[in-house]
Coordinates of C-alpha atoms in Angstrom, one line a residue:
X1063 CA 0.0 0.0 0.0
X1064 CA 1.3 3.4 -0.8
X1065 CA 2.1 6.0 1.8
X1066 CA -0.3 8.9 2.8
X1067 CA -0.3 11.5 0.1
X1068 CA -2.2 13.3 -2.6
X1069 CA -2.3 12.3 -6.3
X1070 CA -4.1 13.2 -9.5
X1071 CA -7.7 12.0 -9.9
X1072 CA -8.6 10.0 -13.0
X1073 CA -11.0 12.3 -14.8
X1074 CA -13.4 9.5 -16.0
X1075 CA -15.2 6.8 -14.1
X1076 CA -14.8 8.3 -10.7
X1077 CA -16.9 7.0 -7.8
X1078 CA -17.0 8.9 -4.4
X1079 CA -18.2 6.9 -1.4
X1080 CA -19.0 8.2 2.0
X1081 CA -19.1 5.6 4.8
X1082 CA -20.5 6.8 8.1
X1083 CA -20.0 4.6 11.2
X1084 CA -22.5 4.6 14.0
X1085 CA -21.2 3.0 17.2
X1086 CA -23.0 0.9 19.8
X1087 CA -23.9 1.4 23.4
X1088 CA -21.2 2.5 25.9
X1089 CA -18.9 5.5 26.2
X1090 CA -16.8 5.5 23.0
X1091 CA -13.5 7.3 22.8
X1092 CA -12.9 9.6 19.8
X1093 CA -11.6 7.6 16.8
X1094 CA -12.2 4.3 18.5
X1095 CA -15.0 3.1 16.2
X1096 CA -13.3 4.7 13.2
X1097 CA -10.1 2.9 13.7
X1098 CA -11.8 -0.4 14.6
X1099 CA -13.4 -0.5 11.2
X1100 CA -11.1 1.6 9.0
X1101 CA -8.1 -0.7 9.6
X1102 CA -9.6 -3.9 8.3
X1103 CA -11.6 -2.2 5.5
X1104 CA -8.5 -0.3 4.1
X1105 CA -6.5 -3.6 4.2
X1106 CA -9.3 -5.4 2.4
X1107 CA -9.8 -2.7 -0.2
X1108 CA -6.1 -2.9 -0.9
X1109 CA -6.3 -6.7 -1.2
X1110 CA -9.4 -6.5 -3.5
X1111 CA -7.5 -4.1 -5.8
X1112 CA -5.2 -7.0 -6.7
X1113 CA -1.5 -7.4 -7.3
X1114 CA -1.4 -4.9 -10.2
X1115 CA -3.0 -2.0 -8.3
X1116 CA -3.0 -0.9 -4.7
X1117 CA -5.0 1.3 -2.4
X1118 CA -3.7 4.8 -1.5
X1119 CA -4.4 6.6 1.7
X1120 CA -5.4 10.1 0.5
X1121 CA -6.0 11.5 3.9
X1122 CA -5.8 10.4 7.6
X1123 CA -7.1 13.0 10.0
X1124 CA -7.3 11.7 13.6
X1125 CA -7.2 15.0 15.4
X1126 CA -9.7 15.0 18.2
X1127 CA -10.6 18.7 17.7
X1128 CA -11.4 18.1 14.0
X1129 CA -13.8 15.6 12.5
X1130 CA -11.7 12.4 12.3
X1131 CA -11.7 10.7 8.9
X1132 CA -9.8 8.3 6.8
X1133 CA -9.8 8.6 3.0
X1134 CA -8.6 5.7 0.8
X1135 CA -8.6 5.6 -3.0
X1136 CA -8.1 2.6 -5.3
X1137 CA -8.5 1.6 -8.9
X1138 CA -10.8 -1.3 -9.8
X1139 CA -11.9 -3.0 -12.9
X1140 CA -15.6 -3.7 -13.7
X1141 CA -16.9 -6.9 -15.3
X1142 CA -16.8 -5.1 -18.6
X1143 CA -13.1 -4.4 -18.3
X1144 CA -13.6 -0.6 -17.7
X1145 CA -11.4 0.9 -15.1
X1146 CA -12.6 3.4 -12.6
X1147 CA -11.3 5.2 -9.5
X1148 CA -13.1 4.7 -6.2
X1149 CA -12.4 7.1 -3.3
X1150 CA -13.9 6.1 0.1
X1151 CA -14.2 8.5 3.0
X1152 CA -14.8 6.9 6.4
X1153 CA -16.1 9.0 9.2
X1154 CA -18.0 8.3 12.5
X1155 CA -21.2 9.6 14.2
X1156 CA -20.4 9.7 17.9
X1157 CA -23.8 10.0 19.6
X1158 CA -22.6 8.9 23.1
X1159 CA -21.6 12.4 24.1
X1160 CA -24.7 14.1 22.8
X1161 CA -26.7 13.9 26.0
X1162 CA -26.1 13.6 29.8
X1163 CA -26.5 10.1 31.1
X1164 CA -29.4 8.9 33.3
X1165 CA -29.1 8.8 37.0
X1166 CA -27.6 5.7 38.6
X1167 CA -30.7 4.8 40.5
X1168 CA -33.0 5.2 37.4
X1169 CA -30.6 3.1 35.4
X1170 CA -30.6 0.2 37.8
X1171 CA -34.4 0.3 38.1
X1172 CA -34.9 0.2 34.4
X1173 CA -32.3 -2.5 34.1
X1174 CA -34.3 -4.8 36.3
X1175 CA -37.4 -4.4 34.1
X1176 CA -35.3 -5.0 31.0
X1177 CA -33.5 -8.0 32.3
X1178 CA -36.4 -10.3 32.0
X1179 CA -36.9 -9.6 28.3
X1180 CA -33.2 -9.9 27.5
X1181 CA -32.9 -13.3 29.3
X1182 CA -36.0 -14.5 27.5
X1183 CA -34.6 -13.5 24.1
X1184 CA -31.3 -15.2 24.9
X1185 CA -33.2 -18.4 25.9
X1186 CA -35.1 -18.3 22.6
X1187 CA -32.0 -17.7 20.7
X1188 CA -30.2 -20.7 22.2
X1189 CA -33.3 -22.8 21.8
X1190 CA -33.2 -22.1 18.0
X1191 CA -29.5 -23.1 17.9
X1192 CA -30.3 -26.4 19.6
X1193 CA -33.2 -27.1 17.3
X1194 CA -30.9 -26.4 14.4
X1195 CA -28.4 -28.9 15.8
X1196 CA -31.2 -31.5 15.8
X1197 CA -32.1 -30.7 12.3
X1198 CA -28.4 -31.2 11.3
X1199 CA -28.6 -34.6 12.9
X1200 CA -31.6 -35.9 10.9
X1201 CA -31.0 -34.0 7.7
X1202 CA -27.3 -34.4 6.8
X1203 CA -26.4 -33.6 3.1
X1204 CA -26.7 -36.7 0.9
X1205 CA -28.8 -38.8 3.3
X1206 CA -32.1 -37.8 1.7
X1207 CA -31.2 -40.1 -1.2
X1208 CA -30.1 -43.0 1.0
X1209 CA -32.3 -46.1 1.1
X1210 CA -31.5 -46.9 4.7
X1211 CA -32.0 -44.9 7.8
X1212 CA -29.5 -46.8 9.9
X1213 CA -26.7 -44.2 9.6
X1214 CA -29.1 -41.4 10.5
X1215 CA -30.4 -43.4 13.5
X1216 CA -26.9 -44.2 14.8
X1217 CA -25.9 -40.5 14.5
X1218 CA -29.0 -39.4 16.3
X1219 CA -28.6 -41.9 19.1
X1220 CA -25.0 -40.7 19.6
X1221 CA -25.6 -37.0 19.4
X1222 CA -29.1 -36.7 21.0
X1223 CA -27.8 -37.2 24.6
X1224 CA -25.3 -34.5 24.0
X1225 CA -28.0 -32.1 22.8
X1226 CA -30.2 -32.9 25.7
X1227 CA -27.3 -32.3 28.1
X1228 CA -26.5 -29.1 26.4
X1229 CA -30.1 -28.0 26.6
X1230 CA -30.3 -28.8 30.3
X1231 CA -27.0 -27.0 31.0
X1232 CA -28.2 -24.0 29.0
X1233 CA -31.5 -23.7 31.0
X1234 CA -29.6 -24.0 34.2
X1235 CA -27.0 -21.4 33.1
X1236 CA -29.8 -19.0 32.0
X1237 CA -31.6 -19.3 35.4
X1238 CA -28.3 -18.7 37.2
X1239 CA -27.4 -15.8 34.9
X1240 CA -30.8 -14.2 35.4
X1241 CA -30.7 -14.6 39.1
X1242 CA -27.1 -13.4 39.3
X1243 CA -27.7 -10.3 37.1
X1244 CA -30.9 -9.5 39.0
X1245 CA -29.2 -9.8 42.3
X1246 CA -26.3 -7.6 41.0
X1247 CA -28.7 -4.9 39.9
X1248 CA -30.7 -5.1 43.1
X1249 CA -27.5 -4.9 45.1
X1250 CA -26.3 -2.0 43.1
X1251 CA -29.6 -0.2 43.6
X1252 CA -29.5 -0.9 47.3
X1253 CA -25.9 0.4 47.5
X1254 CA -26.9 3.6 45.7
X1255 CA -30.0 4.1 47.9
X1256 CA -28.9 2.9 51.3
X1257 CA -25.1 3.4 51.4
X1258 CA -24.5 5.7 48.4
X1259 CA -22.5 8.1 50.5
X1260 CA -19.9 5.3 51.0
X1261 CA -18.9 5.9 47.4
X1262 CA -17.7 9.3 48.5
X1263 CA -14.8 7.6 50.4
X1264 CA -11.7 7.9 48.2
X1265 CA -10.6 4.2 48.6
X1266 CA -14.0 2.7 48.1
X1267 CA -14.8 5.0 45.2
X1268 CA -11.6 4.0 43.5
X1269 CA -12.6 0.4 43.6
X1270 CA -16.4 0.4 43.1
X1271 CA -16.7 3.6 41.1
X1272 CA -15.5 2.3 37.7
X1273 CA -17.7 -0.8 38.0
X1274 CA -20.8 1.2 38.8
X1275 CA -20.0 3.7 36.0
X1276 CA -19.5 0.9 33.5
X1277 CA -22.9 -0.6 34.2
X1278 CA -24.6 2.8 34.1
X1279 CA -23.0 3.6 30.8
X1280 CA -24.1 0.5 29.0
X1281 CA -27.5 0.0 30.5
X1282 CA -28.1 3.8 30.6
X1283 CA -27.7 4.2 26.8
X1284 CA -30.4 1.6 26.1
X1285 CA -32.7 3.1 28.7
X1286 CA -32.3 6.6 27.4
X1287 CA -33.0 5.4 23.8
X1288 CA -36.2 3.5 24.7
X1289 CA -37.7 5.7 27.4
X1290 CA -36.3 9.3 27.3
X1291 CA -37.5 11.2 24.2
X1292 CA -35.2 14.3 24.6
X1293 CA -32.1 12.1 24.9
X1294 CA -33.3 9.9 22.0
X1295 CA -33.7 13.0 19.9
X1296 CA -30.2 14.0 20.7
X1297 CA -28.9 10.6 19.5
X1298 CA -30.8 10.9 16.2
X1299 CA -29.6 14.5 15.7
X1300 CA -26.0 13.5 15.8
X1301 CA -26.6 10.7 13.2
X1302 CA -28.7 13.1 11.0
X1303 CA -26.0 15.8 11.1
X1304 CA -23.2 13.3 10.2
X1305 CA -25.2 12.0 7.3
X1306 CA -26.0 15.6 6.2
X1307 CA -22.3 16.5 6.2
X1308 CA -21.4 13.4 4.3
X1309 CA -24.1 14.1 1.7
X1310 CA -22.8 17.6 1.3
X1311 CA -19.2 16.3 0.7
X1312 CA -20.5 13.9 -1.9
X1313 CA -22.3 16.7 -3.8
X1314 CA -19.3 18.9 -3.7
X1315 CA -17.0 16.1 -4.9
X1316 CA -19.3 15.1 -7.7
X1317 CA -19.8 18.7 -8.8
X1318 CA -16.0 19.4 -8.9
X1319 CA -14.8 16.1 -10.5
X1320 CA -17.9 14.5 -12.1
X1321 CA -18.7 10.8 -11.7
X1322 CA -21.1 9.5 -9.1
X1323 CA -21.5 9.4 -5.4
X1324 CA -22.9 7.0 -2.9
X1325 CA -23.6 7.3 0.8
X1326 CA -23.4 4.2 3.1
X1327 CA -24.2 3.9 6.8
X1328 CA -22.8 1.1 9.0
X1329 CA -24.4 0.8 12.4
X1330 CA -23.4 -1.6 15.2
X1331 CA -25.6 -2.7 18.1
X1332 CA -27.7 0.2 19.4
X1333 CA -26.2 2.4 16.6
X1334 CA -28.0 0.1 14.1
X1335 CA -31.2 0.8 15.9
X1336 CA -30.7 4.6 15.9
X1337 CA -29.6 4.5 12.2
X1338 CA -32.7 2.5 11.2
X1339 CA -34.9 4.8 13.1
X1340 CA -33.4 7.9 11.5
X1341 CA -33.8 6.5 8.0
X1342 CA -37.1 4.6 8.1
X1343 CA -39.2 6.3 10.7
X1344 CA -40.1 9.9 9.9
X1345 CA -43.3 10.8 11.8
X1346 CA -42.5 14.5 11.5
X1347 CA -42.7 14.4 7.7
X1348 CA -39.1 15.7 7.2
X1349 CA -37.1 14.4 4.3
X1350 CA -34.8 11.6 5.6
X1351 CA -31.1 11.8 4.8
X1352 CA -30.2 10.5 1.3
X1353 CA -28.6 7.1 1.9
X1354 CA -27.9 4.4 -0.7
X1355 CA -27.1 1.5 1.6
X1356 CA -27.5 0.6 5.3
X1357 CA -25.3 -2.0 6.9
X1358 CA -26.3 -3.3 10.3
X1359 CA -23.9 -5.5 12.3
X1360 CA -25.0 -7.2 15.6
X1361 CA -28.1 -5.0 15.3
X1362 CA -30.2 -4.4 18.4
X1363 CA -33.1 -3.3 16.2
X1364 CA -35.5 -6.0 17.5
X1365 CA -34.1 -5.9 21.1
X1366 CA -34.2 -2.1 21.6
X1367 CA -36.3 -1.2 18.6
X1368 CA -37.4 2.3 17.9
X1369 CA -37.9 4.8 20.7
X1370 CA -40.9 3.8 22.7
X1371 CA -41.8 6.4 25.3
X1372 CA -44.2 6.4 28.2
X1373 CA -46.4 9.2 29.6
X1374 CA -47.3 12.2 27.5
X1375 CA -45.1 11.0 24.6
X1376 CA -47.9 8.5 23.8
X1377 CA -49.7 11.4 22.1
X1378 CA -46.9 11.6 19.5
X1379 CA -47.5 10.2 16.0
X1380 CA -47.3 6.4 15.7
X1381 CA -43.8 5.1 14.9
X1382 CA -43.6 2.4 12.2
X1383 CA -41.7 -0.8 12.3
X1384 CA -38.3 -0.2 10.6
X1385 CA -39.0 -2.9 8.0
X1386 CA -42.2 -1.3 7.0
X1387 CA -40.5 2.1 6.7
X1388 CA -37.7 0.6 4.7
X1389 CA -40.2 -1.1 2.4
X1390 CA -41.9 2.3 1.7
X1391 CA -38.6 4.2 1.3
X1392 CA -38.2 6.0 -2.1
X1393 CA -35.7 5.9 -3.6
X1394 CA -35.1 2.4 -2.2
X1395 CA -32.2 1.8 0.2
X1396 CA -30.2 -1.4 0.2
X1397 CA -30.2 -2.9 3.7
X1398 CA -27.8 -5.7 4.6
X1399 CA -28.0 -7.2 8.2
X1400 CA -25.0 -9.1 9.5
X1401 CA -25.7 -11.1 12.7
X1402 CA -23.5 -13.6 14.5
X1403 CA -24.9 -17.1 14.9
X1404 CA -23.7 -17.0 18.5
X1405 CA -24.5 -13.4 19.2
X1406 CA -27.3 -13.1 21.7
X1407 CA -28.0 -9.3 21.2
X1408 CA -29.4 -9.4 17.7
X1409 CA -30.8 -12.9 18.3
X1410 CA -31.2 -13.5 14.5
X1411 CA -33.1 -11.8 11.8
X1412 CA -35.1 -8.6 11.5
X1413 CA -38.7 -8.5 10.4
X1414 CA -42.1 -7.1 11.3
X1415 CA -43.2 -9.6 13.9
X1416 CA -41.7 -12.4 16.1
X1417 CA -43.2 -15.0 13.9
X1418 CA -41.8 -13.4 10.8
X1419 CA -38.4 -13.1 12.4
X1420 CA -38.4 -16.8 13.0
X1421 CA -39.4 -17.4 9.4
X1422 CA -36.5 -15.3 8.2
X1423 CA -34.2 -17.1 10.6
X1424 CA -35.3 -20.5 9.1
X1425 CA -34.8 -19.2 5.6
X1426 CA -31.1 -18.7 6.4
X1427 CA -30.7 -22.3 7.2
X1428 CA -33.2 -24.3 5.1
X1429 CA -32.3 -25.5 1.7
X1430 CA -35.7 -24.7 0.0
X1431 CA -37.5 -21.4 -0.4
X1432 CA -40.2 -21.1 2.3
X1433 CA -43.9 -21.2 1.2
X1434 CA -44.7 -18.1 3.2
X1435 CA -41.6 -15.9 3.0
X1436 CA -41.5 -13.1 5.5
X1437 CA -40.3 -9.5 4.8
X1438 CA -37.0 -8.2 5.9
X1439 CA -33.6 -6.9 4.8
X1440 CA -30.9 -9.0 3.3
X1441 CA -29.8 -11.4 6.1
X1442 CA -26.2 -12.5 6.4
X1443 CA -25.6 -14.9 9.3
X1444 CA -21.9 -15.1 10.2
X1445 CA -19.6 -17.0 12.5
X1446 CA -17.3 -14.7 14.5
X1447 CA -15.9 -16.5 17.6
X1448 CA -18.5 -19.2 18.6
X1449 CA -18.4 -17.6 22.0
X1450 CA -21.5 -15.5 23.1
X1451 CA -19.3 -13.3 25.4
X1452 CA -17.1 -12.1 22.5
X1453 CA -19.3 -12.6 19.5
X1454 CA -20.9 -9.2 19.7
X1455 CA -17.7 -7.2 19.4
X1456 CA -15.9 -9.4 16.9
X1457 CA -17.6 -8.4 13.6
X1458 CA -14.7 -6.1 12.5
X1459 CA -12.3 -9.0 12.8
X1460 CA -14.4 -11.4 10.6
X1461 CA -12.6 -10.8 7.3
X1462 CA -14.3 -13.4 5.0
X1463 CA -17.9 -13.0 6.1
X1464 CA -18.2 -9.3 7.2
X1465 CA -15.3 -7.1 6.1
X1466 CA -15.0 -8.6 2.6
X1467 CA -18.7 -8.1 1.6
X1468 CA -18.7 -4.6 3.0
X1469 CA -15.5 -3.7 1.1
X1470 CA -17.0 -5.1 -2.1
X1471 CA -20.2 -3.0 -1.5
X1472 CA -18.1 0.1 -1.1
X1473 CA -16.2 -0.6 -4.3
X1474 CA -19.3 -1.7 -6.1
X1475 CA -17.7 -5.0 -7.0
X1476 CA -19.6 -8.3 -7.7
X1477 CA -21.2 -9.8 -4.7
X1478 CA -19.2 -12.7 -3.1
X1479 CA -22.0 -15.2 -3.8
X1480 CA -20.9 -15.1 -7.4
X1481 CA -17.3 -15.8 -6.5
X1482 CA -16.3 -19.5 -6.0
X1483 CA -13.2 -18.5 -4.0
X1484 CA -15.2 -16.2 -1.7
X1485 CA -17.8 -19.0 -1.2
X1486 CA -15.1 -21.4 -0.3
X1487 CA -13.6 -18.9 2.2
X1488 CA -17.0 -18.5 3.9
X1489 CA -17.4 -22.3 4.2
X1490 CA -14.0 -22.9 5.6
X1491 CA -14.3 -19.9 8.0
X1492 CA -17.7 -21.1 9.3
X1493 CA -16.5 -24.7 9.9
X1494 CA -13.3 -23.4 11.5
X1495 CA -15.2 -21.2 13.9
X1496 CA -17.6 -24.1 14.8
X1497 CA -14.5 -26.3 15.5
X1498 CA -13.0 -23.4 17.5
X1499 CA -16.1 -23.2 19.7
X1500 CA -16.3 -27.0 20.2
X1501 CA -12.6 -27.2 21.1
X1502 CA -13.1 -24.4 23.6
X1503 CA -15.8 -26.4 25.3
X1504 CA -13.6 -29.6 25.3
X1505 CA -10.8 -27.6 27.0
X1506 CA -13.2 -26.5 29.7
X1507 CA -14.5 -30.0 30.1
X1508 CA -10.9 -31.3 30.4
X1509 CA -10.2 -28.6 33.0
X1510 CA -13.3 -29.6 35.0
X1511 CA -12.3 -33.3 34.7
X1512 CA -8.8 -32.5 36.2
X1513 CA -10.5 -30.6 39.1
X1514 CA -13.0 -33.4 39.8
X1515 CA -11.1 -36.6 39.1
X1516 CA -7.7 -35.5 40.4
X1517 CA -8.6 -35.4 44.1
X1518 CA -10.9 -38.4 43.7
X1519 CA -8.3 -40.7 42.0
X1520 CA -5.0 -39.5 43.4
X1521 CA -6.0 -37.5 46.5
X1522 CA -4.4 -34.2 47.7
X1523 CA -0.9 -33.3 46.6
X1524 CA 1.3 -33.3 49.7
X1525 CA 4.0 -31.0 48.4
X1526 CA 1.6 -28.1 47.9
X1527 CA 2.9 -24.9 49.5
X1528 CA 1.2 -24.2 52.8
X1529 CA 0.2 -20.7 51.8
X1530 CA -1.6 -22.0 48.8
X1531 CA -3.3 -24.7 50.9
X1532 CA -4.4 -22.1 53.4
X1533 CA -5.9 -20.0 50.6
X1534 CA -7.6 -22.7 48.5
X1535 CA -7.9 -25.8 50.7
X1536 CA -6.3 -29.2 50.6
X1537 CA -7.0 -29.6 46.9
X1538 CA -5.2 -26.3 46.0
X1539 CA -2.8 -28.1 43.7
X1540 CA -5.6 -29.6 41.6
X1541 CA -7.4 -26.2 41.4
X1542 CA -4.2 -24.6 40.1
X1543 CA -3.7 -27.5 37.7
X1544 CA -7.3 -27.1 36.4
X1545 CA -6.8 -23.4 35.9
X1546 CA -3.5 -24.0 34.1
X1547 CA -5.1 -26.6 31.8
X1548 CA -7.9 -24.1 30.9
X1549 CA -5.5 -21.2 30.3
X1550 CA -3.0 -23.2 28.3
X1551 CA -5.6 -25.1 26.3
X1552 CA -7.6 -22.0 25.4
X1553 CA -4.4 -20.2 24.4
X1554 CA -3.3 -23.1 22.1
X1555 CA -6.8 -23.2 20.6
X1556 CA -6.9 -19.5 19.8
X1557 CA -3.3 -19.5 18.5
X1558 CA -4.1 -22.4 16.1
X1559 CA -7.2 -20.6 14.9
X1560 CA -5.6 -17.2 14.3
X1561 CA -3.0 -18.8 12.0
X1562 CA -5.6 -20.7 10.1
X1563 CA -8.0 -17.8 9.9
X1564 CA -5.3 -15.6 8.4
X1565 CA -4.7 -18.1 5.6
X1566 CA -8.4 -18.2 4.8
X1567 CA -8.8 -14.4 4.7
X1568 CA -5.6 -13.3 2.9
X1569 CA -4.5 -16.2 0.6
X1570 CA -5.4 -15.3 -2.9
X1571 CA -6.6 -18.7 -3.9
X1572 CA -7.7 -20.9 -1.0
X1573 CA -6.4 -24.4 -1.4
X1574 CA -7.9 -27.7 -0.2
X1575 CA -8.1 -29.6 2.0
X1576 CA -11.1 -27.8 3.6
X1577 CA -10.4 -29.4 7.0
X1578 CA -8.6 -27.3 9.6
X1579 CA -5.9 -29.9 10.1
X1580 CA -4.4 -28.2 13.2
X1581 CA -7.8 -28.0 14.9
X1582 CA -8.6 -31.6 13.9
X1583 CA -5.4 -32.9 15.5
X1584 CA -5.9 -30.8 18.6
X1585 CA -9.5 -31.9 18.9
X1586 CA -8.5 -35.5 18.6
X1587 CA -5.9 -35.0 21.5
X1588 CA -8.5 -33.4 23.7
X1589 CA -11.1 -36.2 23.0
X1590 CA -8.5 -38.9 23.6
X1591 CA -7.7 -37.4 27.0
X1592 CA -11.4 -37.1 27.9
X1593 CA -12.0 -40.7 26.8
X1594 CA -9.1 -41.9 29.0
X1595 CA -10.6 -39.9 31.9
X1596 CA -14.0 -41.6 31.4
X1597 CA -12.3 -45.0 31.3
X1598 CA -10.5 -44.3 34.6
X1599 CA -13.7 -43.1 36.3
X1600 CA -15.9 -45.9 35.1
X1601 CA -13.8 -48.9 34.1
X1602 CA -15.4 -51.3 31.5
X1603 CA -15.6 -52.1 27.9
X1604 CA -19.0 -50.3 27.5
X1605 CA -17.6 -47.1 28.8
X1606 CA -14.7 -47.2 26.4
X1607 CA -17.0 -48.0 23.4
X1608 CA -19.5 -45.3 24.2
X1609 CA -16.8 -42.7 24.9
X1610 CA -15.0 -43.6 21.7
X1611 CA -18.2 -43.4 19.6
X1612 CA -19.0 -40.0 21.1
X1613 CA -15.5 -38.9 20.3
X1614 CA -15.8 -39.9 16.7
X1615 CA -19.0 -37.9 16.4
X1616 CA -17.5 -34.8 18.0
X1617 CA -14.4 -35.2 15.8
X1618 CA -16.5 -34.9 12.7
X1619 CA -19.3 -32.6 14.0
X1620 CA -17.9 -29.2 12.9
X1621 CA -17.5 -30.4 9.3
X1622 CA -21.1 -31.8 8.8
X1623 CA -24.5 -30.2 8.9
X1624 CA -25.9 -27.1 7.4
X1625 CA -24.2 -23.8 7.2
X1626 CA -26.2 -20.5 7.1
X1627 CA -26.8 -18.8 3.8
X1628 CA -27.7 -15.3 2.7
X1629 CA -31.5 -14.7 2.8
X1630 CA -32.5 -12.2 0.0
X1631 CA -34.3 -9.0 1.0
X1632 CA -38.1 -8.9 0.8
X1633 CA -40.1 -5.7 1.2
X1634 CA -43.6 -5.5 2.7
X1635 CA -46.2 -5.7 0.0
X1636 CA -48.5 -2.7 -0.2
X1637 CA -52.0 -3.3 1.0
X1638 CA -54.5 -3.9 -1.8
X1639 CA -57.6 -1.7 -1.7
X1640 CA -60.8 -3.5 -0.8
X1641 CA -62.9 -4.6 -3.7
X1642 CA -66.4 -3.1 -4.1
X1643 CA -69.2 -5.2 -5.5

């Protein structure tokens, strides 16, 4: 890639693109969102330009006092062979500082009422994943034409207990999570009400203050958006002004250089909900900002939705569902929705009702076109980390499934679905992430096995330091060993994946085999150790046979079954006028 500088513009076939980033909930530092997305997008734009061309950073302005922006230009070739210059300007709309936050007590009270809905959505999300796992068991590719159901029955018998165990563990985890978060919010509220002055003590404030502020920032943003009309209007205003400035820059660039201009918005989490509300919900009748494409990643559109206010605000004009407003938008706006398969915040697709969201979710996994297709934007399910705790913040690191399609949209290149290499990258990436998540669970299972079976089979370790024994008890050595197994095992798993993921993302022509060999070997080692532990715990031929059969199933599990696909956009059909006889 060339260094930062200015060069001559090609006078013909020039495209100017403005990309406005809208961040999610939480206090965002200046340039944080801009750099998180600009770094991978600039690299991918340079990669898509090919070996004969390269991207050039025209401007990089990261001064806090100015409007931060990154401008990158590259030359691309259309399908017809015509060359054109594309200049992409990346800016951010930082709405987090547009309003004072809610009070601490108000935030905690709202969080308690919101917790039930969030946990319920998370439970439904995980239930759909388990149902999809069962569908993978009974509908493997190629088995439909088989004359015998024996392989299918064997597979189901081996995997069904694991799914049931997973479901039971998930229900228990959700109950514990709900009770724990509820207790945390209640305790926080009690602290603020009963012993709030304690936070004025310097030592206590230094420890508890950052924790309380972190909770207030994240929960308070969602509460302000859904229940406080003035603060919600301030959020919308920041996004509207950023889009208006981008539109003005486009008009000036096109007027001075000719060519064409396009405006693209990328919203993450709550930022996606704000952007959709700005573009597709205009009860005041004002002209919405001119936008050609909306990209939502990890969108909390169905979790937070549009601003719903209580009290006197109920007299305001009715606010439409974003999908309905998007369907009626003229000129039409391209809407692509990226959501992580293991991301609990978006919990799947966007549509008009809960039933339609489920239909859109199924359309991303089923092989056939549904009989009753539901409306909604283009749905792009992706695999980020296979870990619900990190999935929501990992979209910018998913090069094959998120960054690459976005970069192609900015450059107006053919969609990846028409590229065999891009399709192969998505497949290998999805299966690799599934293996990554499974191996992570195996590492944790092995760590738990060390903690449980070590003291049972070998007893306490006598040479344990007395200070450690006083702190953790007589099984302190086994606790340390279990933690060490978990830390080392997870580090090896992540290191193997990072190396494999880089080859998938950046190698020009992905080569077979499609299996992640390093992960396969690592998974085999983990399964062998778990099988040996089961044989030591319950000696017998039946135990070895059953554990071996389950190990074979888990060894192959990431590489079989359905992978999500892109669901095409469908707009809400206009209502037909009633017929008169």
